[in-house]
Amino acid sequence: MSSTTTATLNTKPLKVGFVGLSASGWASQVLGPALLDPEVQEHFKLVAVSTTKAESATASAQKYSELLKHEIKAYHGDASQIASDPDVDFVAVAVRAQSHKDIVKKVIEAGKPFFVEWPAGRNVEETREIAALAREKGVKSFVGLQGRQSNITQKVRKIIDSGKFGKLHSVTANFLVPRELGAWGPIVKSSLDFIVDKNNGVTLLSTGVGHFLDNFVQTVGEFASVQASGTTLYRDTTVVDDATLEPIAGRPTLHNTFPDHFTITGILKGSGAWVTIVIRQGHKSTPGRRQLLWEIEGEEGSLKIEDGRVCGAIIGARDPEDVYINGEKVVWDKENDGVSKFDNPVPFVKSSWLEFAKGKENGGYYVDIEEALKHRELLDAIERSFNDNGKWIDL
């Protein structure tokens, strides 16, 4: 980042151009509302949007012009237009993973700092290419692994770091991606049908589990080595209506190309703790079915995180429901803990933007493209183990 842009970050809002901010969808439901927050607006000012079509760009620009009470420029088509706009200081990119690399490269070539949604490319090679170019051009970056802002996991990490449990010996997790989410299988929402093909870069491992594993590593430490094996129980996937989850007549059955049930085992650096993570995907959220169970065992005590709510394992969407220390439930106290638990994705994203505004040099706690690459390398090691009959991979 140039000295001019750095000064802008510290003294007045960065002017943001947003690629992929349509009038509907994930970006409009979560990323847009975070940018509208008054605290975030002290550091970032949305000035332009870019989508694939003129109609959606115009609709988005009109929507945010009305909400923000200032004109928003509308671009469509080639992202070079918004990236090269002299009135844009910073570019956010929230599009399908298969377009991440091409768009972000244009932003970096224009010398602009950027945000890109996770998984920052279709695979580790694309993430590596983005990171290398950002490093070469010296631009700052920010990647959408907003789960790091979880108040629960940050508190748990502090407890572990305090030495309360002594040396860590084992960490186990049981993680469910339920059928009601409408992702991968045995049903998939029409708007998400592209994710069933692993070549599009949005697999159960890279996204659902990838988000969780970032929280996991930040809480208990990095892996020294990993091994993984699994199977596909739901080989056929029915395309369903986004709202009703009912099958859409005439839509062909899709075929899953990635395991939907697998186990990750590993050894942590430093502590040498043994890790077992079981991933289940596609089960109905029937009464009593556990969505998340995460147990951390130390020489002197233990901690357990549980969530029975639908999609409760998706920590970047809301803070986990219950925490137990040595069998006793921890009561979250806003007065003592300083903040409320997050109950939807918007405050996670808001907190990420505010941490980026601080900058790494001032202790900002967010994921940049270098850290994103390191995380992709972990996920790549897990996938390589899948593909090599569960071979142990050193990291």
Coordinates of C-alpha atoms in Angstrom, one line a residue:
M1 CA 0.0 0.0 0.0
S2 CA 1.3 3.4 -0.8
S3 CA 2.0 6.0 1.9
T4 CA -1.0 8.0 0.5
T5 CA -3.4 5.1 0.9
T6 CA -2.0 4.3 4.4
A7 CA -2.6 7.9 5.5
T8 CA -6.1 7.7 4.1
L9 CA -6.8 4.6 6.2
N10 CA -5.8 6.4 9.3
T11 CA -7.4 9.8 8.8
K12 CA -10.5 9.5 6.5
P13 CA -12.7 6.8 5.1
L14 CA -11.3 4.7 2.3
K15 CA -13.5 4.9 -0.7
V16 CA -14.7 1.4 -1.5
G17 CA -15.6 -0.1 -4.9
F18 CA -17.5 -3.4 -4.5
V19 CA -17.4 -6.1 -7.2
G20 CA -20.3 -8.5 -6.7
L21 CA -22.6 -6.4 -4.5
S22 CA -25.9 -7.0 -6.2
A23 CA -29.3 -6.1 -4.7
S24 CA -29.7 -9.7 -3.4
G25 CA -27.5 -12.6 -2.3
W26 CA -24.8 -13.2 0.3
A27 CA -23.0 -9.9 -0.3
S28 CA -26.1 -7.9 0.0
Q29 CA -27.4 -9.8 3.0
V30 CA -24.2 -9.8 5.1
L31 CA -21.3 -7.8 3.6
G32 CA -23.4 -4.8 2.5
P33 CA -25.1 -4.3 5.9
A34 CA -21.7 -4.5 7.6
L35 CA -20.5 -1.6 5.4
L36 CA -23.6 0.4 6.3
D37 CA -22.8 0.2 10.0
P38 CA -21.9 3.7 11.4
E39 CA -18.7 2.6 13.0
V40 CA -17.5 0.9 9.8
Q41 CA -18.5 4.1 7.8
E42 CA -16.0 6.0 9.9
H43 CA -13.3 4.1 8.0
F44 CA -14.9 2.9 4.8
K45 CA -17.2 4.7 2.3
L46 CA -18.9 2.7 -0.4
V47 CA -18.7 4.8 -3.7
A48 CA -19.1 2.3 -6.5
V49 CA -20.4 -1.2 -7.3
S50 CA -19.7 -3.6 -10.2
T51 CA -21.8 -6.6 -11.3
T52 CA -21.9 -8.7 -14.4
K53 CA -25.0 -7.0 -15.9
A54 CA -26.0 -3.4 -16.4
E55 CA -29.5 -4.1 -14.9
S56 CA -28.1 -5.6 -11.6
A57 CA -25.4 -2.9 -11.3
T58 CA -28.0 -0.1 -11.7
A59 CA -30.4 -1.7 -9.2
S60 CA -27.5 -2.1 -6.6
A61 CA -26.3 1.5 -7.1
Q62 CA -29.8 2.8 -6.6
K63 CA -30.3 0.7 -3.5
Y64 CA -27.1 1.8 -1.8
S65 CA -27.4 5.4 -3.0
E66 CA -30.7 5.6 -1.2
L67 CA -29.4 3.9 1.9
L68 CA -26.2 6.0 2.2
K69 CA -27.6 9.3 0.9
H70 CA -24.9 9.8 -1.7
E71 CA -24.4 8.7 -5.2
I72 CA -23.0 5.2 -5.9
K73 CA -21.4 4.6 -9.3
A74 CA -22.5 1.6 -11.3
Y75 CA -20.1 -0.5 -13.3
H76 CA -20.8 -3.8 -15.1
G77 CA -18.7 -6.3 -17.0
D78 CA -14.9 -6.0 -16.8
A79 CA -13.8 -5.4 -13.2
S80 CA -10.8 -3.3 -14.5
Q81 CA -13.2 -0.4 -14.8
I82 CA -13.9 -0.2 -11.1
A83 CA -10.4 -1.1 -10.2
S84 CA -8.9 1.7 -12.2
D85 CA -11.4 4.4 -11.0
P86 CA -9.4 7.1 -9.4
D87 CA -12.2 7.7 -6.9
V88 CA -11.9 4.2 -5.6
D89 CA -9.2 3.5 -3.0
F90 CA -10.0 0.0 -2.0
V91 CA -11.8 -2.9 -3.9
A92 CA -13.9 -5.6 -2.3
V93 CA -14.6 -8.8 -4.3
A94 CA -17.4 -11.1 -3.4
V95 CA -18.1 -13.3 -6.4
R96 CA -18.0 -17.0 -7.2
A97 CA -14.6 -18.6 -6.3
Q98 CA -13.9 -19.4 -10.0
S99 CA -13.7 -15.7 -10.7
H100 CA -11.6 -14.6 -7.6
K101 CA -8.2 -14.8 -9.2
D102 CA -8.9 -13.0 -12.4
I103 CA -10.7 -10.1 -10.7
V104 CA -8.3 -9.7 -7.8
K105 CA -5.3 -9.7 -10.1
K106 CA -6.9 -6.7 -11.9
V107 CA -7.3 -4.9 -8.6
I108 CA -3.7 -5.6 -7.5
E109 CA -2.4 -4.5 -10.9
A110 CA -4.2 -1.2 -10.3
G111 CA -2.3 -0.9 -7.1
K112 CA -5.4 -1.0 -4.8
P113 CA -5.7 -2.9 -1.5
F114 CA -8.5 -5.4 -1.5
F115 CA -10.9 -7.6 0.3
V116 CA -11.8 -11.0 -1.2
E117 CA -14.2 -13.6 0.0
W118 CA -13.0 -16.9 1.2
P119 CA -11.8 -19.3 -0.3
A120 CA -9.7 -16.7 -2.3
G121 CA -9.5 -18.7 -5.4
R122 CA -10.6 -22.2 -6.5
N123 CA -7.6 -24.0 -5.1
V124 CA -4.2 -23.5 -3.4
E125 CA -2.5 -22.7 -6.6
E126 CA -4.8 -19.7 -7.3
T127 CA -4.5 -18.5 -3.8
R128 CA -0.7 -18.7 -4.1
E129 CA -0.8 -16.7 -7.3
I130 CA -2.9 -14.0 -5.7
A131 CA -0.6 -13.8 -2.7
A132 CA 2.5 -13.6 -4.8
L133 CA 1.2 -10.8 -6.9
A134 CA 0.0 -8.9 -3.8
R135 CA 3.4 -9.3 -2.2
E136 CA 5.2 -8.1 -5.4
K137 CA 3.0 -5.0 -5.7
G138 CA 3.0 -4.3 -2.0
V139 CA -0.8 -4.0 -1.6
K140 CA -2.6 -4.8 1.7
S141 CA -5.3 -7.4 1.8
F142 CA -8.2 -8.8 3.8
V143 CA -9.9 -12.2 3.3
G144 CA -13.4 -13.2 4.4
L145 CA -12.6 -15.7 7.2
Q146 CA -14.8 -13.7 9.6
G147 CA -15.2 -16.5 12.1
R148 CA -12.0 -15.3 13.7
Q149 CA -14.1 -12.6 15.3
S150 CA -16.0 -15.1 17.4
N151 CA -16.2 -13.9 21.0
I152 CA -16.4 -17.5 22.3
T153 CA -13.4 -18.9 20.5
Q154 CA -11.3 -15.8 21.3
K155 CA -12.2 -16.3 25.0
V156 CA -11.4 -20.0 24.9
R157 CA -8.0 -19.3 23.3
K158 CA -7.2 -16.9 26.2
I159 CA -8.2 -19.5 28.7
I160 CA -6.0 -22.1 27.0
D161 CA -3.1 -19.6 26.8
S162 CA -3.4 -18.9 30.5
G163 CA -2.3 -22.5 31.3
K164 CA -5.5 -23.3 33.2
F165 CA -5.7 -26.8 31.6
G166 CA -2.0 -27.5 31.6
K167 CA -0.5 -29.1 28.5
L168 CA -3.0 -30.0 25.8
H169 CA -3.3 -33.8 25.2
S170 CA -6.2 -34.2 22.8
V171 CA -8.8 -32.2 20.8
T172 CA -11.8 -33.8 19.3
A173 CA -14.6 -32.2 17.2
N174 CA -17.8 -33.6 15.7
F175 CA -19.2 -31.2 13.1
L176 CA -22.5 -31.4 11.1
V177 CA -23.4 -29.5 7.9
P178 CA -27.2 -30.2 8.0
R179 CA -29.5 -31.0 5.1
E180 CA -31.5 -27.8 5.8
L181 CA -28.5 -25.7 4.7
G182 CA -29.2 -26.9 1.1
A183 CA -25.6 -27.2 0.1
W184 CA -23.7 -30.1 -1.6
G185 CA -26.1 -33.0 -0.9
P186 CA -28.5 -34.8 -0.9
I187 CA -30.2 -31.5 -1.8
V188 CA -28.7 -28.3 -3.1
K189 CA -30.4 -24.9 -3.5
S190 CA -30.7 -23.8 -7.1
S191 CA -28.6 -20.7 -6.5
L192 CA -25.8 -23.0 -5.2
D193 CA -25.9 -25.8 -7.8
F194 CA -22.4 -24.9 -9.0
I195 CA -20.8 -26.0 -5.7
V196 CA -21.5 -29.7 -6.3
D197 CA -18.7 -29.8 -8.8
K198 CA -15.4 -29.6 -6.9
N199 CA -13.6 -28.0 -9.8
N200 CA -15.5 -24.8 -9.0
G201 CA -13.6 -24.6 -5.8
V202 CA -16.4 -24.5 -3.2
T203 CA -16.2 -27.9 -1.6
L204 CA -17.4 -29.0 1.8
L205 CA -13.7 -29.0 2.9
S206 CA -12.7 -25.6 1.4
T207 CA -15.6 -23.7 2.7
G208 CA -17.8 -25.2 5.5
V209 CA -14.9 -27.1 7.1
G210 CA -12.4 -24.5 6.0
H211 CA -14.1 -21.8 8.0
F212 CA -14.3 -24.0 11.1
L213 CA -10.6 -25.1 10.8
D214 CA -9.5 -21.5 10.8
N215 CA -11.2 -21.1 14.2
F216 CA -9.8 -24.4 15.3
V217 CA -6.2 -23.5 14.5
Q218 CA -6.5 -20.1 16.0
T219 CA -7.9 -21.6 19.3
V220 CA -5.7 -24.7 19.9
G221 CA -2.7 -24.2 17.6
E222 CA -1.3 -25.2 14.3
F223 CA -1.0 -28.7 12.9
A224 CA 2.4 -30.4 12.6
S225 CA 0.9 -33.2 10.4
V226 CA -2.5 -34.3 9.2
Q227 CA -4.2 -37.4 7.7
A228 CA -7.7 -37.7 6.3
S229 CA -10.0 -40.3 4.9
G230 CA -13.7 -40.4 4.1
T231 CA -16.5 -41.5 1.8
T232 CA -19.5 -40.2 -0.1
L233 CA -22.9 -41.3 1.2
Y234 CA -25.0 -38.9 -0.8
R235 CA -23.7 -39.4 -4.3
D236 CA -26.8 -38.0 -6.0
T237 CA -28.0 -34.4 -5.3
T238 CA -31.5 -33.0 -6.1
V239 CA -31.7 -29.3 -7.0
V240 CA -34.3 -27.6 -4.9
D241 CA -36.1 -24.2 -4.7
D242 CA -34.1 -21.8 -2.5
A243 CA -37.1 -20.8 -0.4
T244 CA -39.1 -24.0 -0.1
L245 CA -36.3 -26.6 -0.5
E246 CA -38.8 -28.6 -2.7
P247 CA -37.4 -30.3 -5.8
I248 CA -37.5 -28.3 -9.0
A249 CA -39.3 -30.2 -11.8
G250 CA -37.2 -30.8 -14.8
R251 CA -33.8 -30.1 -13.1
P252 CA -31.4 -33.1 -13.7
T253 CA -29.9 -34.9 -10.7
L254 CA -26.4 -33.7 -9.9
H255 CA -23.5 -36.0 -8.8
N256 CA -21.3 -35.1 -5.8
T257 CA -17.6 -35.1 -6.6
F258 CA -16.2 -34.7 -3.1
P259 CA -16.6 -36.8 0.2
D260 CA -19.5 -35.8 2.4
H261 CA -18.4 -37.8 5.5
F262 CA -14.7 -37.7 6.5
T263 CA -12.4 -37.8 9.5
I264 CA -9.3 -35.5 9.9
T265 CA -6.7 -36.7 12.3
G266 CA -3.5 -34.8 13.2
I267 CA -0.9 -33.8 15.7
L268 CA -0.5 -30.2 16.9
K269 CA 2.8 -28.3 16.9
G270 CA 4.2 -27.6 20.3
S271 CA 1.8 -29.5 22.5
G272 CA 1.9 -32.7 20.4
A273 CA -1.9 -33.0 21.1
W274 CA -3.8 -35.6 19.2
V275 CA -6.6 -34.3 17.0
T276 CA -9.7 -36.1 15.7
I277 CA -12.3 -34.1 13.7
V278 CA -15.4 -36.0 12.3
I279 CA -17.3 -34.2 9.5
R280 CA -20.9 -35.2 8.7
Q281 CA -22.8 -33.6 5.9
G282 CA -26.4 -33.9 4.7
H283 CA -28.2 -35.4 7.8
K284 CA -31.5 -33.9 8.7
S285 CA -31.6 -31.8 11.9
T286 CA -33.8 -34.3 13.8
P287 CA -34.4 -33.8 17.6
G288 CA -31.3 -34.5 19.6
R289 CA -28.9 -34.6 16.7
R290 CA -25.7 -32.8 17.7
Q291 CA -24.6 -30.0 15.3
L292 CA -21.3 -29.2 17.0
L293 CA -19.3 -30.9 19.8
W294 CA -15.8 -29.7 20.4
E295 CA -13.8 -31.0 23.3
I296 CA -10.4 -29.8 24.4
E297 CA -8.5 -32.0 27.0
G298 CA -5.5 -30.8 29.0
E299 CA -3.4 -32.4 31.8
E300 CA -5.3 -30.3 34.4
G301 CA -8.8 -29.9 33.0
S302 CA -11.1 -29.9 30.0
L303 CA -13.3 -27.6 28.0
K304 CA -16.3 -28.4 25.8
I305 CA -18.1 -26.3 23.2
E306 CA -21.6 -27.5 22.1
D307 CA -24.3 -26.2 19.8
G308 CA -27.6 -28.0 19.0
R309 CA -29.1 -25.4 16.8
V310 CA -29.5 -25.9 13.1
C311 CA -26.2 -24.9 11.4
G312 CA -24.7 -24.5 14.9
A313 CA -21.3 -25.7 13.7
I314 CA -20.9 -22.7 11.4
I315 CA -19.1 -20.4 13.9
G316 CA -18.7 -17.5 11.5
A317 CA -22.5 -17.2 11.4
R318 CA -23.1 -17.0 15.2
D319 CA -21.2 -17.7 18.4
P320 CA -21.5 -21.2 19.7
E321 CA -24.4 -21.9 22.1
D322 CA -22.7 -23.4 25.2
V323 CA -19.3 -23.7 26.8
Y324 CA -18.4 -25.9 29.7
I325 CA -15.2 -25.8 31.8
N326 CA -14.5 -28.9 33.8
G327 CA -18.1 -29.8 33.5
E328 CA -19.5 -26.5 34.6
K329 CA -21.5 -24.3 32.1
V330 CA -19.9 -20.9 31.5
V331 CA -22.4 -18.1 31.7
W332 CA -21.7 -15.3 29.2
D333 CA -21.8 -12.0 30.9
K334 CA -21.8 -9.0 28.6
E335 CA -20.7 -6.7 31.5
N336 CA -17.7 -8.8 32.3
D337 CA -16.9 -10.1 28.9
G338 CA -17.3 -6.7 27.3
V339 CA -19.5 -7.7 24.3
S340 CA -22.6 -9.7 23.5
K341 CA -22.3 -13.0 21.7
F342 CA -22.9 -12.6 18.0
D343 CA -26.1 -14.2 16.7
N344 CA -25.8 -13.6 13.0
P345 CA -23.0 -13.1 10.4
V346 CA -23.2 -9.3 10.1
P347 CA -21.4 -8.4 13.4
F348 CA -18.6 -10.9 12.5
V349 CA -18.0 -9.1 9.2
K350 CA -18.3 -5.7 10.9
S351 CA -15.7 -6.6 13.4
S352 CA -13.4 -7.9 10.6
W353 CA -13.7 -4.6 8.7
L354 CA -12.8 -2.7 11.9
E355 CA -9.8 -4.9 12.6
F356 CA -8.6 -4.3 9.1
A357 CA -8.9 -0.6 9.7
K358 CA -6.5 -0.9 12.6
G359 CA -3.9 -2.6 10.4
K360 CA -1.6 -5.5 11.3
E361 CA 0.9 -3.0 12.6
N362 CA -1.6 -1.9 15.2
G363 CA -2.7 -5.3 16.3
G364 CA -5.6 -5.7 13.8
Y365 CA -6.9 -9.3 14.1
Y366 CA -8.0 -10.3 10.6
V367 CA -6.9 -12.6 7.8
D368 CA -4.7 -11.2 5.1
I369 CA -3.8 -13.1 1.8
E370 CA -0.6 -14.5 3.3
E371 CA -2.5 -16.1 6.2
A372 CA -5.2 -17.2 3.8
L373 CA -2.5 -19.0 1.7
K374 CA -1.2 -20.7 4.8
H375 CA -4.7 -21.9 5.6
R376 CA -5.2 -23.1 2.0
E377 CA -2.0 -25.1 2.3
L378 CA -3.5 -26.9 5.3
L379 CA -6.7 -27.7 3.4
D380 CA -4.6 -28.8 0.4
A381 CA -2.7 -31.2 2.7
I382 CA -5.9 -32.7 3.9
E383 CA -7.2 -33.2 0.4
R384 CA -3.9 -34.7 -0.8
S385 CA -4.2 -37.2 2.1
F386 CA -7.8 -38.1 0.9
N387 CA -6.4 -38.7 -2.5
D388 CA -3.5 -40.8 -1.3
N389 CA -5.3 -43.4 0.8
G390 CA -5.0 -41.5 4.0
K391 CA -1.3 -40.8 3.8
W392 CA 0.2 -38.6 6.6
I393 CA 1.2 -35.2 5.4
D394 CA 3.7 -33.1 7.3
L395 CA 3.2 -29.3 7.4

